Structure formats: C-alpha cells, structure tokens
Short mmCIF file of C-alpha atoms in Angstrom, two decimals:
data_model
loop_
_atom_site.label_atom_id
_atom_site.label_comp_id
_atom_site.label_asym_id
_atom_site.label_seq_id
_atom_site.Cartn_x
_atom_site.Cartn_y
_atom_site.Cartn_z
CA UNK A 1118 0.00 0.00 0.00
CA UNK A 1119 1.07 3.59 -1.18
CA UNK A 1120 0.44 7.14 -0.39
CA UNK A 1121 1.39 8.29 -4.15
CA UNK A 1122 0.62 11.96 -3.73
CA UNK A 1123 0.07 14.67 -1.83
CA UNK A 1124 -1.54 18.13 -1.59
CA UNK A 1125 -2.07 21.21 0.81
CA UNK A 1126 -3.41 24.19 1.05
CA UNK A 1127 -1.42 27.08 2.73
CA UNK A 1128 -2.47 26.71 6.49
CA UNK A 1129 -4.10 30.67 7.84
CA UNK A 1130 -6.90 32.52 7.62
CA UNK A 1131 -8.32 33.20 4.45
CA UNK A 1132 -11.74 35.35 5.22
CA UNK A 1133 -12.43 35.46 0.98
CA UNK A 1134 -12.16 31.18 0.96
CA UNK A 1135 -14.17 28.44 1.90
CA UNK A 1136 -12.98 25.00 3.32
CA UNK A 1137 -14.66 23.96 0.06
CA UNK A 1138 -12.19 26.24 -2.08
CA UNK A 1139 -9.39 25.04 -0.08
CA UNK A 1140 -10.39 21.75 -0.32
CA UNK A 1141 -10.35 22.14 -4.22
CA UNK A 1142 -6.73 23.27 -4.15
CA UNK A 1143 -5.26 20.57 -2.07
CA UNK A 1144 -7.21 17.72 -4.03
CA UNK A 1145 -6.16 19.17 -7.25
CA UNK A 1146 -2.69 19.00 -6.39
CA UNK A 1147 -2.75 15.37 -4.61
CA UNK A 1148 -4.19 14.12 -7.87
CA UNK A 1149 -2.14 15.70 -10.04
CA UNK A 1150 1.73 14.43 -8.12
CA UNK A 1151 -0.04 10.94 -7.47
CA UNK A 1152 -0.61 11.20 -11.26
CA UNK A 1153 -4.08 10.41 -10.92
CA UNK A 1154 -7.15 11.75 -13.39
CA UNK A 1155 -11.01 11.87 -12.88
CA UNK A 1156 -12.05 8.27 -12.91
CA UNK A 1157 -8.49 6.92 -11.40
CA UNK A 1158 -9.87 5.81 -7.74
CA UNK A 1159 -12.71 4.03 -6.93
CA UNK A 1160 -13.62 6.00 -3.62
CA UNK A 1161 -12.87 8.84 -1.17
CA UNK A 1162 -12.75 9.59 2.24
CA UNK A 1163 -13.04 12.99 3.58
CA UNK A 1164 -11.91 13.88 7.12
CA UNK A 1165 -13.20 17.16 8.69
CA UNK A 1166 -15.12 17.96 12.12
CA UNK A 1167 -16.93 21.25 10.84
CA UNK A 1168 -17.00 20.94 7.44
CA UNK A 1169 -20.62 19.69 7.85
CA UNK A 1170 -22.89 17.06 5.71
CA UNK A 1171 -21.40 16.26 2.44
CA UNK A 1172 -18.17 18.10 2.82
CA UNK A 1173 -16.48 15.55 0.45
CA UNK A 1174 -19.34 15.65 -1.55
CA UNK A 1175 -18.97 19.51 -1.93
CA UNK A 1176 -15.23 19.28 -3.38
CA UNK A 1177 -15.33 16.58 -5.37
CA UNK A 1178 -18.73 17.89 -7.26
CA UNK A 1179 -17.14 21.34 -7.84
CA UNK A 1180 -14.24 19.00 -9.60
CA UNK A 1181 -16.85 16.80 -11.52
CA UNK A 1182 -15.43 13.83 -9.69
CA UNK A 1183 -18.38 11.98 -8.31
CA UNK A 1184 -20.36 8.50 -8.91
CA UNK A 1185 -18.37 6.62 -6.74
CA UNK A 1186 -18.87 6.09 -2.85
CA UNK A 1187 -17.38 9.20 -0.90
CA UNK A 1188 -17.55 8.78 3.04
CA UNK A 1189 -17.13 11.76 5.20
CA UNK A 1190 -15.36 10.93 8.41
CA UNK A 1191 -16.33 13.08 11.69
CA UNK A 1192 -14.04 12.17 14.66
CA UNK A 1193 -13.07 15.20 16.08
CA UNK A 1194 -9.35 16.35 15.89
CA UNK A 1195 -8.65 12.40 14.76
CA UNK A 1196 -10.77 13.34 11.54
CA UNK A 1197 -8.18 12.81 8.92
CA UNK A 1198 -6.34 10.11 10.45
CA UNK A 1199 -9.64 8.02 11.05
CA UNK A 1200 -10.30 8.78 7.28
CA UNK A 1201 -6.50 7.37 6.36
CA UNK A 1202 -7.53 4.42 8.59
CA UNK A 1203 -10.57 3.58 6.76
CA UNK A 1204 -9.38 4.32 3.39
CA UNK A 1205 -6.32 1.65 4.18
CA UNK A 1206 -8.49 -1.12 6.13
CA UNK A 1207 -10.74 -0.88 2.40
CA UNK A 1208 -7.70 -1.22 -0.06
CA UNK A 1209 -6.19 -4.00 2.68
CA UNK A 1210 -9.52 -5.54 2.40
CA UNK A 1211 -9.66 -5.68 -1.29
CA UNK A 1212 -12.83 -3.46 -1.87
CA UNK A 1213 -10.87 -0.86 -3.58
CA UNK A 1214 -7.54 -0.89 -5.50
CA UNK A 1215 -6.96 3.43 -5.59
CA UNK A 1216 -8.89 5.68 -3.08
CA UNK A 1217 -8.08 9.37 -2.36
CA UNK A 1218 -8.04 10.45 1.31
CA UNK A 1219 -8.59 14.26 1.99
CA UNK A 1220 -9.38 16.62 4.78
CA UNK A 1221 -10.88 19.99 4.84
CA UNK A 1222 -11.50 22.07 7.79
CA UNK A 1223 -11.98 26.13 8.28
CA UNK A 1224 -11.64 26.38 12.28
CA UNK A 1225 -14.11 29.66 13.51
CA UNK A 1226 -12.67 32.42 15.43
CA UNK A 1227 -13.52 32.16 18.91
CA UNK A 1228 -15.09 29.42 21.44
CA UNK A 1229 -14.89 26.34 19.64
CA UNK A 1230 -18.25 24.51 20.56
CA UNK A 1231 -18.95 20.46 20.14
CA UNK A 1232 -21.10 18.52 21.59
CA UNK A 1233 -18.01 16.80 23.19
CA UNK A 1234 -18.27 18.87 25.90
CA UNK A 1235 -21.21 19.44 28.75
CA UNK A 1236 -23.08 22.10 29.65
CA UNK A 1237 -21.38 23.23 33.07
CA UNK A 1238 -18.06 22.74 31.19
CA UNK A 1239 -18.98 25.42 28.79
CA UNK A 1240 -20.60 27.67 31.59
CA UNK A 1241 -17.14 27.12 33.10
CA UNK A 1242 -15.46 28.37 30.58
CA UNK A 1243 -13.84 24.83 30.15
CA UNK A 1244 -15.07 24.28 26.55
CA UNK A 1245 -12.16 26.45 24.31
CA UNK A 1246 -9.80 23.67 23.08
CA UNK A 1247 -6.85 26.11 23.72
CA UNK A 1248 -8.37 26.21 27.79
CA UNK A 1249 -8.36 22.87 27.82
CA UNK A 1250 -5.12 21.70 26.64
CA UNK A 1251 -3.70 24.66 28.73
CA UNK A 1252 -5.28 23.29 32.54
CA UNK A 1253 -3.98 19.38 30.94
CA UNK A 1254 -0.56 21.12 30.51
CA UNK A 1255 -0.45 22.85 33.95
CA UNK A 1256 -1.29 19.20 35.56
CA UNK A 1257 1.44 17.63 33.41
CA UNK A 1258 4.05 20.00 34.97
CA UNK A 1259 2.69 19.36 38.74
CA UNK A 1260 2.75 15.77 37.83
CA UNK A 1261 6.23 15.28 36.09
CA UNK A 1262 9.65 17.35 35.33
CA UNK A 1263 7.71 19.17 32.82
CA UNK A 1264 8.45 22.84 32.92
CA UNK A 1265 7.43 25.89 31.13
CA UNK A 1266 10.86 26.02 29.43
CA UNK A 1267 10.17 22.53 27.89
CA UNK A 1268 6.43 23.66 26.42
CA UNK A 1269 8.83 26.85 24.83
CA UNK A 1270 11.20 24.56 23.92
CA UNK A 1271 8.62 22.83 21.22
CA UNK A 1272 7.09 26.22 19.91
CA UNK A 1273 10.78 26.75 18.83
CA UNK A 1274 10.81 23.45 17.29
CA UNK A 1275 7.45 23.92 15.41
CA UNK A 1276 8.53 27.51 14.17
CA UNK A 1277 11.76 25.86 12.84
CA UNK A 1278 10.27 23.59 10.77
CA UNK A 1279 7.68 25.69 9.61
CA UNK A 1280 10.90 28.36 8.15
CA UNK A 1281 11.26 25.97 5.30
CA UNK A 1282 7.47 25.44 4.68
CA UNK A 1283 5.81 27.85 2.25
CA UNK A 1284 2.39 25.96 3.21
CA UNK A 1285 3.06 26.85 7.29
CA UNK A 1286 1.00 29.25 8.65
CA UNK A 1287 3.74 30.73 11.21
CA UNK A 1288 7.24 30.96 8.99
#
C-alpha cells in the first residue's frame, strides 16, 4: 500500500475562501503528483469535524469527480487520520484498488463549541480547546519534570520547521 501523492493548502486565515475552495486546491494537487485523473480511484474519504454534511461531496462535485462512494469521516481532531484508517483497512480488504483520502477544515474564530463537551463545562469556561489543553498542561508540569521552558522549547521546534514550509501558517 502507497500514499502516491500529496496536496495542501497554505495553512491561515483566508476570510475570501471556503474550506470547500481550499479543499479544491489541495485535491487538485494530490491528484495531479499521485498522477491520478477523474475516474483513477474508486472511492474517497473525507476527514473534517466542521465541514458539515457532504463536505467531500462539496469538493469533489465542484471538480466533476463523483459517482463513486465518498464517506465523510467526523471524529473530532482524529478526523483525517480516522479517514487514512478507513481508506487503508478498504484497499487491505480488497474493496478498492486506488482511493483518495482528503481533509478539509476552516476552524471559527472564537469558542470552539462540540457537543463533546457538557453544559457546566462550557458555563465554566472549560469548553475552548486552547483552555483545555492549557489546565492538561499545567497538571502535566505538577505531575512530572515538565516545565514551562520545555512547552517553549517545542514552539521553537514547530517555528523551525515551519521556516522551510511555504504551506506553514507561522514561517
């Protein structure tokens, strides 16, 4: 099994785009170093968490790729992995031979809401990803040798590797 191409659409905030427009891009250019033309996989799997009903639907219409089974794949921030998963248990299974795997997602500004979370955690304040992840950090460092330095330590990393990325959104 082979991941023969790939495609991406510069990570930031682009007010005048859709996740449907971006999605276009990063499809387009997949197919195109993969090698691979309208009719050259037999399915697709879309990964997004708000992209909403028929996201992969949406971009492969607007390329006139459709008629075969395309399964949008909801898990949260596990979205496009879970679709990779399920696109690689069907080839392994021998129900497809060539599938394309894709994710689209346009984050809002703001609160993130999901129904992941309950009520009093959103009354909390408890329910903004970035909150959460923050109060899971600050029990990591009373828990272990953690320290702030070491959290800094990986922005660094992250902003290194992004230098040489023209997709990155922080260069």
């Amino acid at each position: 099994m082979l991941i023969t191409g790939i495609g991406l659409h510069p990570f930031g905030r682009f007010e005048d785009r859709t996740a449907t427009d971006m999605g276009v891009v990063a499809v387009r250019a997949a197919l195109a170093e993969a090698g691979v033309a309208r009719g050259g996989f037999q399915a697709a799997f879309c990964g997004t968490a708000y992209g909403g009903v028929a996201a992969g639907h949406r971009v492969l219409g607007r390329l006139g790729m459709t008629g075969m089974p395309i399964v949008d794949v909801e898990a949260g921030c596990a979205s496009g992995s879970a679709a990779l998963m399920l696109a690689a248990a069907a080839v392994r299974a021998g129900q497809y031979d060539t599938v394309l795997v894709f994710g689209i997602e346009k984050m809002p500004k703001g609160i993130i809401r999901s129904s992941f979370f309950e009520p009093w955690q959103e009354e909390a304040g408890l329910t903004a990803t970035p909150a959460y992840f923050a109060l899971r950090a600050q029990r990591l460092m009373q828990t272990s040798g953690v320290t702030k330095s070491h959290l800094a330590q990986v922005v660094v990393k992250n902003r290194r590797h992004g230098v040489g990325n023209p997709n990155a959104m922080f260069r």
